[in-house]
Backbone as CSV, one residue per row, in Angstrom:
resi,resn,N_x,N_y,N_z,CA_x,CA_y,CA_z,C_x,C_y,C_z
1,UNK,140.230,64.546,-20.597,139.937,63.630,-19.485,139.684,64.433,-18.212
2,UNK,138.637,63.958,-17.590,138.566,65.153,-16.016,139.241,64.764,-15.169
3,UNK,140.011,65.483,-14.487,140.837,65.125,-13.251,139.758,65.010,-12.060
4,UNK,140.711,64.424,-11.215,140.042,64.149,-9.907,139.296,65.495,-9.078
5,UNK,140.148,66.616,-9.544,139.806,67.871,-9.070,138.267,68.183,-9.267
6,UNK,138.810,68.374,-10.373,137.084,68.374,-11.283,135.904,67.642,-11.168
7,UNK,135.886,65.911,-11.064,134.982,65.253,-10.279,134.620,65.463,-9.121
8,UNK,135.318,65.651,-8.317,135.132,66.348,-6.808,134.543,67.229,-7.126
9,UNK,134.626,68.296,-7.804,133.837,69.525,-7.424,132.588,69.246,-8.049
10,UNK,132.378,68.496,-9.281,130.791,68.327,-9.837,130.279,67.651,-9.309
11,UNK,130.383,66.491,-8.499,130.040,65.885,-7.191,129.268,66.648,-6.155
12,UNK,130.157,67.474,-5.447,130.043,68.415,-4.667,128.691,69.507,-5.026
13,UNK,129.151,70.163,-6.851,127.743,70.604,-7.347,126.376,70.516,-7.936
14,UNK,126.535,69.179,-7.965,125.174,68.206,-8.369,124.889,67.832,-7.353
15,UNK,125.088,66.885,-6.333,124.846,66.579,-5.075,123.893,67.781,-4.238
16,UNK,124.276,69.261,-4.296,123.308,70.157,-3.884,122.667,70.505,-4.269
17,UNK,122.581,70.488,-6.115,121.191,70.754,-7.226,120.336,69.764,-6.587
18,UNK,120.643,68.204,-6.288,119.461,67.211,-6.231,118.866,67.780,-4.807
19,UNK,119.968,67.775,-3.363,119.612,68.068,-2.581,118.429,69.235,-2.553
20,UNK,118.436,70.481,-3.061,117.632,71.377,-3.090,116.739,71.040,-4.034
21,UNK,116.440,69.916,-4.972,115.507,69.895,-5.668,114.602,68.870,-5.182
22,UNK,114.533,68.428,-4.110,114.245,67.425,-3.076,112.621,68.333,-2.532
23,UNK,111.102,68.223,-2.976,109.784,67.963,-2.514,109.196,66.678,-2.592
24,UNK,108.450,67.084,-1.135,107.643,66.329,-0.871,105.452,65.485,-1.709
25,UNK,106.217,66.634,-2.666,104.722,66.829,-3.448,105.234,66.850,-4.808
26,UNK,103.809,66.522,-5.787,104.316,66.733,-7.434,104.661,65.050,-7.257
27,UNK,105.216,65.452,-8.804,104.979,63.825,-9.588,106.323,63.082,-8.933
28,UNK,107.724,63.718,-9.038,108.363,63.403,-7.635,108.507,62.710,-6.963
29,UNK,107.440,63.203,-6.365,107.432,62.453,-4.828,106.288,61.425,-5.176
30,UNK,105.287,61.240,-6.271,104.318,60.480,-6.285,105.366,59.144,-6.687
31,UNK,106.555,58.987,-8.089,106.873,58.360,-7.948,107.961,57.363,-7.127
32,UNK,108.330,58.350,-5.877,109.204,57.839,-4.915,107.974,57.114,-4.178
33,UNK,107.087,57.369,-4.070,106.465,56.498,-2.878,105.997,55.423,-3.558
34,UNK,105.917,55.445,-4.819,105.774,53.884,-5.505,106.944,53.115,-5.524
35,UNK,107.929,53.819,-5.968,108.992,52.794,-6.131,109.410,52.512,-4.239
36,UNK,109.588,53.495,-3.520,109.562,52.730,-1.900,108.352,51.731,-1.664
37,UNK,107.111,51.834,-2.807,106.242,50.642,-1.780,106.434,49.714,-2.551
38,UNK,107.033,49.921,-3.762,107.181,48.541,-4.643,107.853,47.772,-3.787
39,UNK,109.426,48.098,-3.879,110.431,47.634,-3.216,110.127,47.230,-1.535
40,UNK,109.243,47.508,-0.941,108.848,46.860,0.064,107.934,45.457,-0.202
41,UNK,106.978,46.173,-1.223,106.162,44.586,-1.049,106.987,43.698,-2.124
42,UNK,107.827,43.782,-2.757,109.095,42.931,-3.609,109.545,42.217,-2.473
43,UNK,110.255,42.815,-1.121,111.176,41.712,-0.486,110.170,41.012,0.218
44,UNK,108.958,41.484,0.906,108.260,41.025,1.965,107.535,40.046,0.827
45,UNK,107.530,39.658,-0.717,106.983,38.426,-0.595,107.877,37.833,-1.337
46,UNK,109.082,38.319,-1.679,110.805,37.456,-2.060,110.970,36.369,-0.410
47,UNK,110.745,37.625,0.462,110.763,36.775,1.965,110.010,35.366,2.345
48,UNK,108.812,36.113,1.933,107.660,35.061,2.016,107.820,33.794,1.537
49,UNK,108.461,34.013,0.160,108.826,32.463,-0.361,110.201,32.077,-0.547
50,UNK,110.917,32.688,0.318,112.197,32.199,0.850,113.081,31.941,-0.434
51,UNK,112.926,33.421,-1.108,114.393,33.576,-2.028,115.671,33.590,-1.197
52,UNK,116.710,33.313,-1.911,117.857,33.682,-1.149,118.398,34.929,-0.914
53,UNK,118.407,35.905,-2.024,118.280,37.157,-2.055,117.446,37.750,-2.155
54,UNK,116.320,38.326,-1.234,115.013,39.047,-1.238,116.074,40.858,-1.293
55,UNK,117.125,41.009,-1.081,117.045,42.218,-1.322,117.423,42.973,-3.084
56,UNK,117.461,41.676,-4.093,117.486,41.215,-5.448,115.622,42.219,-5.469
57,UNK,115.219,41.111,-5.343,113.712,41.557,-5.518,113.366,43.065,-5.367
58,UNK,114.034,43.499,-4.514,113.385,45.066,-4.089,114.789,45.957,-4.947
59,UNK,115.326,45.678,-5.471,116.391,46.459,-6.602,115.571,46.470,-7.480
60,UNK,115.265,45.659,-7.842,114.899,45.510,-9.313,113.171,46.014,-8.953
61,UNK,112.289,46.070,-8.066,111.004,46.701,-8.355,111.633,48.668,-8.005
62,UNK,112.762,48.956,-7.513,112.828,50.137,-7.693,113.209,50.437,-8.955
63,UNK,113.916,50.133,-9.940,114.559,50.303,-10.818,113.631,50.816,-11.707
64,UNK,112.678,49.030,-11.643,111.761,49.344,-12.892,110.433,50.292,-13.014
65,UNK,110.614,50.825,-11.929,109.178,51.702,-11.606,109.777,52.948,-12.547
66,UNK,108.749,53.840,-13.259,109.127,54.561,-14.351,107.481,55.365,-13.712
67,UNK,107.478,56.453,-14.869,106.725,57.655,-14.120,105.312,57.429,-14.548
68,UNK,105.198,56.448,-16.000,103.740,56.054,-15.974,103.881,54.524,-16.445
69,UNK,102.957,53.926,-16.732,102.477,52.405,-16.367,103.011,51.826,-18.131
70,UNK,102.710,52.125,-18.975,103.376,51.566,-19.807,104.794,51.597,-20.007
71,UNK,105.514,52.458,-19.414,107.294,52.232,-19.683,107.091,51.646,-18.343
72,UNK,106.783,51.273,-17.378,106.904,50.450,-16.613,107.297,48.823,-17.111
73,UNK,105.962,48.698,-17.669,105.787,47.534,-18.153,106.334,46.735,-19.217
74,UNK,106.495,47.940,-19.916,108.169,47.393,-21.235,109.281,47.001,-20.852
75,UNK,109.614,48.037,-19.539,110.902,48.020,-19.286,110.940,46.522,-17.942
76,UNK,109.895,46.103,-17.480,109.952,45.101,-16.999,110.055,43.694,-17.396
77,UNK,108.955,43.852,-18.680,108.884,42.349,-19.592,110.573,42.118,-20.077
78,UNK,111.093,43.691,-20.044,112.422,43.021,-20.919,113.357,42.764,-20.077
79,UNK,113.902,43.139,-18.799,114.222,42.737,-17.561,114.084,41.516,-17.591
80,UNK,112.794,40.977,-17.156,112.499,39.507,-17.153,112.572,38.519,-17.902
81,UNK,112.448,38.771,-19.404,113.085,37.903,-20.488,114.504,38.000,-20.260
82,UNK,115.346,39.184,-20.353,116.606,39.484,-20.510,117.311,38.252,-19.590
83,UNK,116.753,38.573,-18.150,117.243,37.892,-17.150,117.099,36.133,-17.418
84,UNK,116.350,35.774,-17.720,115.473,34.099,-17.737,116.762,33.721,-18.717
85,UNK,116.484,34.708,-19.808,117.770,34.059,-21.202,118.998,33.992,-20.395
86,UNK,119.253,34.800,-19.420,120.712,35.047,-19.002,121.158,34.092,-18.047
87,UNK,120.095,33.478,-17.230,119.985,32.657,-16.256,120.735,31.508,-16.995
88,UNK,120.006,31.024,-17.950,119.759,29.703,-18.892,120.939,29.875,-19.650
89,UNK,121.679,31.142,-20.027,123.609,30.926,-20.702,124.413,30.620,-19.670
90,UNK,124.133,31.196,-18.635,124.842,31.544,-17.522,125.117,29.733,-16.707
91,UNK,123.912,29.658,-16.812,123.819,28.228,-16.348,124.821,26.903,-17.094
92,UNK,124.395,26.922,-18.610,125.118,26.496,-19.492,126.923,26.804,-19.378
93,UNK,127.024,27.759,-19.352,128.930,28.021,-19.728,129.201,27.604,-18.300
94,UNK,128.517,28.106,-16.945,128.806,27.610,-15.880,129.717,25.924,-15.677
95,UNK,129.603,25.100,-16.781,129.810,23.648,-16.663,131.326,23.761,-17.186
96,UNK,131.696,25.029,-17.613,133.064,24.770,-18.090,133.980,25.523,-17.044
97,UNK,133.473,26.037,-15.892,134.627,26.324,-14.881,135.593,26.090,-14.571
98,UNK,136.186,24.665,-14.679,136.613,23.957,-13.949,138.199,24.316,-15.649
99,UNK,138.077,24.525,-16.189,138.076,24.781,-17.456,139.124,26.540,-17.891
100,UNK,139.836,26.802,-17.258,140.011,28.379,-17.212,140.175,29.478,-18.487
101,UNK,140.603,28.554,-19.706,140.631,29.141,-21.071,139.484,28.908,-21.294
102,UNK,138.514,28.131,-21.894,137.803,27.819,-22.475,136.447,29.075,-21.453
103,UNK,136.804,29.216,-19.814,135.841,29.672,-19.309,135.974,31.372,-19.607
104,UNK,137.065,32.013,-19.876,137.299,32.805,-20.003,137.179,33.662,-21.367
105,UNK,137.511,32.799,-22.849,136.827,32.789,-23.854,135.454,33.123,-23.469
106,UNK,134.674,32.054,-22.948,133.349,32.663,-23.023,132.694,33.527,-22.500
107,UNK,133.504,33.998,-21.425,132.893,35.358,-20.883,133.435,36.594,-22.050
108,UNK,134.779,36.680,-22.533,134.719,37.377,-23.210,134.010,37.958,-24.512
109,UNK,133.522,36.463,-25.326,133.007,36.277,-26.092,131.429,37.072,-25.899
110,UNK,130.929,36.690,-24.958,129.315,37.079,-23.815,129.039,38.794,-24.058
111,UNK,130.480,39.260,-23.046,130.530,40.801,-22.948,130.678,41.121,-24.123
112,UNK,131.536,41.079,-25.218,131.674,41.551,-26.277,130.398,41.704,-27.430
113,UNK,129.456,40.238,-27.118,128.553,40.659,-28.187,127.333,41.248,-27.404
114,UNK,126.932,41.146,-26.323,126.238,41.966,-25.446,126.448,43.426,-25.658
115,UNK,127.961,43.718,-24.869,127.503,45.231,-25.656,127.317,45.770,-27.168
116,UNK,128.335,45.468,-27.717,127.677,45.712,-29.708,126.518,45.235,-29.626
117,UNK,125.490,43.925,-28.999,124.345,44.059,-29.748,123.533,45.251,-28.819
118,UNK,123.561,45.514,-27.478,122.764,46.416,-26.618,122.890,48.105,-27.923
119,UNK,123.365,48.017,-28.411,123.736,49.414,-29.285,123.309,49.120,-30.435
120,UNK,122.889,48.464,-31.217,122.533,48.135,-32.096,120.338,47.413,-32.462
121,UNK,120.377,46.951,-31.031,118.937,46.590,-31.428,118.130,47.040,-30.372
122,UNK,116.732,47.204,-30.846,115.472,47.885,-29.892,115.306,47.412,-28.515
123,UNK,115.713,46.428,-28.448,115.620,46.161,-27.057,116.114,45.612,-26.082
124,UNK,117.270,47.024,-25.960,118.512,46.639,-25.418,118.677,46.261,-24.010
125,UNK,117.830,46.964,-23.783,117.880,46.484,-21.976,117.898,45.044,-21.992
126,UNK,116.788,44.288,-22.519,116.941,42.768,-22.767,118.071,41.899,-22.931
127,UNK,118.563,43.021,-24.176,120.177,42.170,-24.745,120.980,42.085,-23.266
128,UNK,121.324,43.598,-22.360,121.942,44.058,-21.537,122.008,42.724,-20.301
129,UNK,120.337,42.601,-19.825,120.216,41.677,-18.988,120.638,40.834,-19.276
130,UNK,120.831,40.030,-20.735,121.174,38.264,-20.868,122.933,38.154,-20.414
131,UNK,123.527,39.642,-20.731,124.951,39.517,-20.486,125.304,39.758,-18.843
132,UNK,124.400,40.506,-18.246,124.681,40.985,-16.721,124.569,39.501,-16.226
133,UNK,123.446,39.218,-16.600,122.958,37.876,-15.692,123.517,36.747,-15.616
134,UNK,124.254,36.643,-16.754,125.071,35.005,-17.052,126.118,35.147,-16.945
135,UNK,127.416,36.524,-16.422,128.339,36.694,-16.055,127.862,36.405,-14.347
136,UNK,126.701,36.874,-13.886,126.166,36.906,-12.471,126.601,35.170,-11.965
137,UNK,125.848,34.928,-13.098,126.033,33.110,-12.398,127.134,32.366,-12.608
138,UNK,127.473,32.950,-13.430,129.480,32.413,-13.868,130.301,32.614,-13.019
139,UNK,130.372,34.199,-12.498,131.239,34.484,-11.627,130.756,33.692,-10.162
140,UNK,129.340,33.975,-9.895,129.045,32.736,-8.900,129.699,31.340,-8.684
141,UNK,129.714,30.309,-10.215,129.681,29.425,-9.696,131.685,29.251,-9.909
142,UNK,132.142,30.320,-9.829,133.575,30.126,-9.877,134.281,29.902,-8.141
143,UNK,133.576,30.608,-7.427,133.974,30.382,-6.057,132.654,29.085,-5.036
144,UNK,131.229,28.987,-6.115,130.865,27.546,-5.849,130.317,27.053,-6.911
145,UNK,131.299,26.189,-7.559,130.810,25.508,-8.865,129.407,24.867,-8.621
146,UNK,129.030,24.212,-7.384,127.781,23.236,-7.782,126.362,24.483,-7.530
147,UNK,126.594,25.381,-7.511,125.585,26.674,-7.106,124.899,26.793,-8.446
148,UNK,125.384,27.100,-9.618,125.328,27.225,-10.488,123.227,27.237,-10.820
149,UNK,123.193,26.256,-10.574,121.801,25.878,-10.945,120.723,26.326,-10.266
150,UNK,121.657,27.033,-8.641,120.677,27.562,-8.130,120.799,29.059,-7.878
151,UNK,121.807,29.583,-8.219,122.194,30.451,-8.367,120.993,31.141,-9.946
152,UNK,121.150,30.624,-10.667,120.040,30.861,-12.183,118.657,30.850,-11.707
153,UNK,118.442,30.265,-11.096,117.036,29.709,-10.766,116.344,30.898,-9.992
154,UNK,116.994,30.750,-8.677,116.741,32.009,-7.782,117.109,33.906,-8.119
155,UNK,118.160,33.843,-9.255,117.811,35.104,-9.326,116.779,35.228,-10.613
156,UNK,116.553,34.655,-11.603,115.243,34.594,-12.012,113.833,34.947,-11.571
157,UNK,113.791,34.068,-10.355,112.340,34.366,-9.425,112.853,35.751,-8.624
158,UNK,113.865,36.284,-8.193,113.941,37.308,-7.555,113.543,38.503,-8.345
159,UNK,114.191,38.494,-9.782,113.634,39.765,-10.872,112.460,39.351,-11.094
160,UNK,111.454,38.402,-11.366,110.846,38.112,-11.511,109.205,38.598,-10.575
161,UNK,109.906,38.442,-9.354,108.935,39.212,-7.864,109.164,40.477,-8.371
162,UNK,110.533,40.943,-8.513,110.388,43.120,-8.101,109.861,43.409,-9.377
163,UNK,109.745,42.690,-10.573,109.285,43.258,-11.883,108.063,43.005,-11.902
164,UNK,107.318,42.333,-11.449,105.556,42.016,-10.888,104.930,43.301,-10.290
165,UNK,106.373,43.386,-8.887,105.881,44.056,-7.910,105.514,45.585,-8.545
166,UNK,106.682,46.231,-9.189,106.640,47.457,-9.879,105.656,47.306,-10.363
167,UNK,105.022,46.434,-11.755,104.331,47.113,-12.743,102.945,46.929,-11.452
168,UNK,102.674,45.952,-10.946,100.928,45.984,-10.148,101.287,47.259,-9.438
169,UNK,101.981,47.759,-8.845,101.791,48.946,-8.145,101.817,50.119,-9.081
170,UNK,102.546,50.235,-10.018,102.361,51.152,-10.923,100.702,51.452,-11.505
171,UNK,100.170,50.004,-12.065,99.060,50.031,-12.677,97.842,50.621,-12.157
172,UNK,98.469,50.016,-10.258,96.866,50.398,-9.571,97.229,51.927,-8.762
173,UNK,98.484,52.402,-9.124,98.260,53.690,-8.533,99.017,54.883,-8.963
174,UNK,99.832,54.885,-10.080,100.170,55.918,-11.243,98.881,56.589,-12.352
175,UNK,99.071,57.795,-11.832,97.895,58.585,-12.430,98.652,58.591,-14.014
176,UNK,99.518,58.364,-14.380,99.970,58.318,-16.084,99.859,57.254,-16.318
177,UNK,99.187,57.074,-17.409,99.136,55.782,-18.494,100.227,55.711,-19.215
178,UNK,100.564,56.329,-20.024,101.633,56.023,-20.958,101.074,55.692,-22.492
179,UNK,101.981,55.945,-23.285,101.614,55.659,-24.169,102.585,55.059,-24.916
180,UNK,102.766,54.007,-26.296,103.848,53.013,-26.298,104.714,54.277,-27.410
181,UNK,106.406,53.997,-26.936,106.775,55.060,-27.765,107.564,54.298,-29.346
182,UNK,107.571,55.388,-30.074,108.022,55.019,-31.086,109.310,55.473,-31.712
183,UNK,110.580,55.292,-31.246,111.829,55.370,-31.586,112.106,55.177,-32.969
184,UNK,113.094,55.694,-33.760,113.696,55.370,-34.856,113.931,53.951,-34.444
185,UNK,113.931,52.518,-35.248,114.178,51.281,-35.381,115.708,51.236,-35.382
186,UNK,116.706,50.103,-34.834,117.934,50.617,-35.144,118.348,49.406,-35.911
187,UNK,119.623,49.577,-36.262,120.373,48.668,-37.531,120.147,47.249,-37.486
188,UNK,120.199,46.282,-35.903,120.096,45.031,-35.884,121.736,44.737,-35.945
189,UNK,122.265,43.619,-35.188,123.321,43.503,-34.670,124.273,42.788,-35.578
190,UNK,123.623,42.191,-36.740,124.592,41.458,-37.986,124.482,41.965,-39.325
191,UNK,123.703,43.491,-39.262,123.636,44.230,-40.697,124.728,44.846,-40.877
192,UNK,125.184,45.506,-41.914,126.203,46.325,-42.092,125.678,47.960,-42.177
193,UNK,126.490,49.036,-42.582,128.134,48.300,-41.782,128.563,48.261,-40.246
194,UNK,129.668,47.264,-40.137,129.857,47.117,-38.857,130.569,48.429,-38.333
195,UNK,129.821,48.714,-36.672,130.291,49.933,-35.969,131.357,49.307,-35.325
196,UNK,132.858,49.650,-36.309,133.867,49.376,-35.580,133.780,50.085,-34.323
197,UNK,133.956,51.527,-34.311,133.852,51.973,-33.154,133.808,51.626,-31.453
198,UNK,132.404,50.842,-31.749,131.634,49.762,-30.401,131.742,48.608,-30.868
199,UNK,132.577,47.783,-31.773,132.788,46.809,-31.828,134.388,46.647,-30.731
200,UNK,135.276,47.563,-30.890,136.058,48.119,-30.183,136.271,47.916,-29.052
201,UNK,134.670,49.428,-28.664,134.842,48.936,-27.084,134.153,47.760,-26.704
202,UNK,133.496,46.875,-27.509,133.185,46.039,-26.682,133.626,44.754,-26.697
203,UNK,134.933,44.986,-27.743,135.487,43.622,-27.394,136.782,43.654,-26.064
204,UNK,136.736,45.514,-25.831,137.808,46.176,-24.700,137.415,45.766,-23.473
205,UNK,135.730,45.531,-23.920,134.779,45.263,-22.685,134.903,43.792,-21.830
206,UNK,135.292,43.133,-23.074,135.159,41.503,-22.796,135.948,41.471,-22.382
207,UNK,137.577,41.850,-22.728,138.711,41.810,-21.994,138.700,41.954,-20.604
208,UNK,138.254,43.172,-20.429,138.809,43.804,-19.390,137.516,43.039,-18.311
209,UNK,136.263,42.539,-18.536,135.476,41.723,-17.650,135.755,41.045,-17.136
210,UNK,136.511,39.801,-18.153,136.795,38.444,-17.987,138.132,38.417,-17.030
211,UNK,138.782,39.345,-17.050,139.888,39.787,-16.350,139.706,39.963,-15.173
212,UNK,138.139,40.330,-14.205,137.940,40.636,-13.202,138.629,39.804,-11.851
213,UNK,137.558,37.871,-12.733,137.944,37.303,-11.350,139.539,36.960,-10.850
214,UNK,140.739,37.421,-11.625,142.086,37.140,-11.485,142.193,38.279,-10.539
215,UNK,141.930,39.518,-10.567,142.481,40.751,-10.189,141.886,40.475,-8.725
216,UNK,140.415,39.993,-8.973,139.131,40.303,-7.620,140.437,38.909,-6.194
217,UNK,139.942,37.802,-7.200,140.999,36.368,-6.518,142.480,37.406,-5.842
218,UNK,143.365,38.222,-6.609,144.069,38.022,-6.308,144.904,38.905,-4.750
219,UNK,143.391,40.075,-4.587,143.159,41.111,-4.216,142.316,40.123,-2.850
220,UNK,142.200,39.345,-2.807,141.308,38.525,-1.711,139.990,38.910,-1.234
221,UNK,139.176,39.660,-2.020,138.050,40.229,-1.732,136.984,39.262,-1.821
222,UNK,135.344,39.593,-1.222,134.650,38.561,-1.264,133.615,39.350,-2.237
223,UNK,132.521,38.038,-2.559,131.598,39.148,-2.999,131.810,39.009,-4.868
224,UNK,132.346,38.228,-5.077,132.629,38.541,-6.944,131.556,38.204,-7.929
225,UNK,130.551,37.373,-7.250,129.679,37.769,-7.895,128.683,38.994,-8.492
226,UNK,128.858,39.790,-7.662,128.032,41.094,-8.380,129.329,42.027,-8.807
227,UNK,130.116,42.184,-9.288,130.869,42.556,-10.559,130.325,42.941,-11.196
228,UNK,129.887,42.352,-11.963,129.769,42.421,-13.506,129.043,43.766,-13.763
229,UNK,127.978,43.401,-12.626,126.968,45.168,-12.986,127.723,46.312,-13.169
230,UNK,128.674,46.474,-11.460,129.385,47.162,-12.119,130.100,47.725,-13.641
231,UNK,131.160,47.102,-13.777,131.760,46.360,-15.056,130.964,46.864,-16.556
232,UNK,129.957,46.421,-16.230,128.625,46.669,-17.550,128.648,48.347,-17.612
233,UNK,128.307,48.570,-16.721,127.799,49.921,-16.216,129.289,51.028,-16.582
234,UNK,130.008,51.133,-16.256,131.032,51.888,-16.661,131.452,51.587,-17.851
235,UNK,131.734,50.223,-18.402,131.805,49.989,-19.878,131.058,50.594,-20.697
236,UNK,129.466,50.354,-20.725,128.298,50.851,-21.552,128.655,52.299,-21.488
237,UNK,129.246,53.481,-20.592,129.251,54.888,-20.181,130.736,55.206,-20.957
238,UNK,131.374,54.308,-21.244,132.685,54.466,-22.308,132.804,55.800,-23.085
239,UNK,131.550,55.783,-23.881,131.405,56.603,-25.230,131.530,57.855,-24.763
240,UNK,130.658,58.047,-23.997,130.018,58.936,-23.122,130.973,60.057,-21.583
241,UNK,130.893,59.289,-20.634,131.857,59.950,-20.194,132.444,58.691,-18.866
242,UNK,132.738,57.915,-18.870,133.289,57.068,-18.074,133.796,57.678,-16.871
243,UNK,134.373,58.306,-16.751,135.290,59.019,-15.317,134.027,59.129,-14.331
244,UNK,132.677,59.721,-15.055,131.923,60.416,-14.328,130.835,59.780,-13.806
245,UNK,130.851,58.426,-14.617,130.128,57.538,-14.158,130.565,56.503,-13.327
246,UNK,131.765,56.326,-13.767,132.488,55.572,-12.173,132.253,56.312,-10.987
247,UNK,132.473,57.531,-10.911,132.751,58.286,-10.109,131.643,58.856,-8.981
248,UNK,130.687,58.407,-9.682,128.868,58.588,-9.410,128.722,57.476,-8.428
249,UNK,128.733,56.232,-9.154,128.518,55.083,-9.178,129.403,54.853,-7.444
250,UNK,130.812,55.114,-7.273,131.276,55.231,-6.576,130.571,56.017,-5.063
251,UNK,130.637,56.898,-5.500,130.429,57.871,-4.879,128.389,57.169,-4.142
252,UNK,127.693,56.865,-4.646,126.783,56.314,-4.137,126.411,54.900,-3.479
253,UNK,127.255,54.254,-3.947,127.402,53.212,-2.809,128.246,53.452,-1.950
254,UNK,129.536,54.363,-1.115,130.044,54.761,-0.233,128.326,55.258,0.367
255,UNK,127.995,56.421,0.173,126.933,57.286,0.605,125.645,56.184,1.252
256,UNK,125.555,54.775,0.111,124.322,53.946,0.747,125.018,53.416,2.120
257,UNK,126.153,52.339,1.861,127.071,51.612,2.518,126.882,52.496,3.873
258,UNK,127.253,53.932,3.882,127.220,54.735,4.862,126.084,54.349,5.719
């Protein structure tokens, strides 16, 4: 396990690899100025049509901007399905709030097969989104139950703008095309045998999610709707190295916040 010592200092020594690897020219910098103009024309027409969160819109056209135009565009369609499906569960379990077992079951239930299936089938980002998104509107409509509907609705059209915004700017001004890639196919989420392993963590996952809004409630903080990303995000990094991805993760929203 890395101690705190140790994060600090790889912090400290990655932080100056990026710093010094920081030009203004090269592919680089070609795709920073797409993903900065995506994410501009994302909020300025999230603005335009009076999303509630226009700064939704410009996350998600930075995200999805990729270095040529076809992983752009994969990785957006599945964003946008991911999200729409997630909207539309999210919306649904939303009606049992009022409800605290039954609401809590189903978040666990959500996270748990979200992550085992994100590990298991081709197109995981998709799976990923249906679970981010419908914890998004759950945990929403727990501090305003009647939101619920608009809460789904509007962040829909918000991924919906920055995943537009990315791929048209990608298309009309990324000198790479891309080409579609071809991965080993993976198992599919009800074949055998089952990966106890990540069945594991991800029923550790559901637990420890669904657990949020007691700790978040009891801690008096505002804001519990965007959780979950978090949450997702260090869970999914489990296998891998968790400390270091909290610790990142951390460490860069202090640095934005700043």
């Amino acid at each position: 396990m890395s101690g705190p010592g140790h994060i600090l200092e790889r912090l400290g020594r990655e932080s100056r690899t990026e710093v010094d690897s920081i030009s203004f020219s090269g592919a680089t910098a070609g795709l920073a100025f797409r993903a900065a103009l995506a994410g501009v024309v994302a909020i300025v027409v999230a603005m335009a049509i009076n999303l509630d969160d226009p700064y939704w819109a410009g996350i998600t056209a930075f995200g999805m901007l990729q270095r040529d135009v076809t992983t752009t565009l994969s990785r957006s369609l599945d964003r946008v399905l991911g999200t729409i499906a997630g909207a539309a569960l999210g919306y649904v379990v939303a009606a049992t709030v009022a409800d605290h077992v039954i609401f809590f079951t189903l978040c666990v239930a959500i996270v748990s097969f979200t992550l085992y299936a994100q590990a298991r089938v081709d197109h995981s980002y998709a799976v990923l989104l249906v679970g981010v998104t419908s914890l998004l509107v759950m945990f929403g409509s727990l501090s305003t139950p009647d939101a619920a509907l608009s809460l789904a609705v509007y962040r829909a059209l918000e991924i919906l703008v920055g995943a537009t915004a990315a791929s048209v700017v990608n298309m009309l001004l990324a000198p790479d095309r891309g080409s579609p890639r071809k991965d080993s196919a993976k198992p599919g989420v009800f074949s055998t045998p089952v990966d106890e392993d990540q069945l594991v963590i991800a029923i550790t996952a559901g637990l420890a999610i669904a657990s949020v809004p007691s700790v978040w409630y009891s801690l008096e903080l505002p804001g519990l709707g965007q959780t979950p990303i978090t949450a997702f995000v260090i869970m999914i990094a489990i296998q891998r190295d968790p400390h270091w991805t909290a610790a990142t993760r951390a460490f860069g929203c202090l640095a934005g916040g700043a």
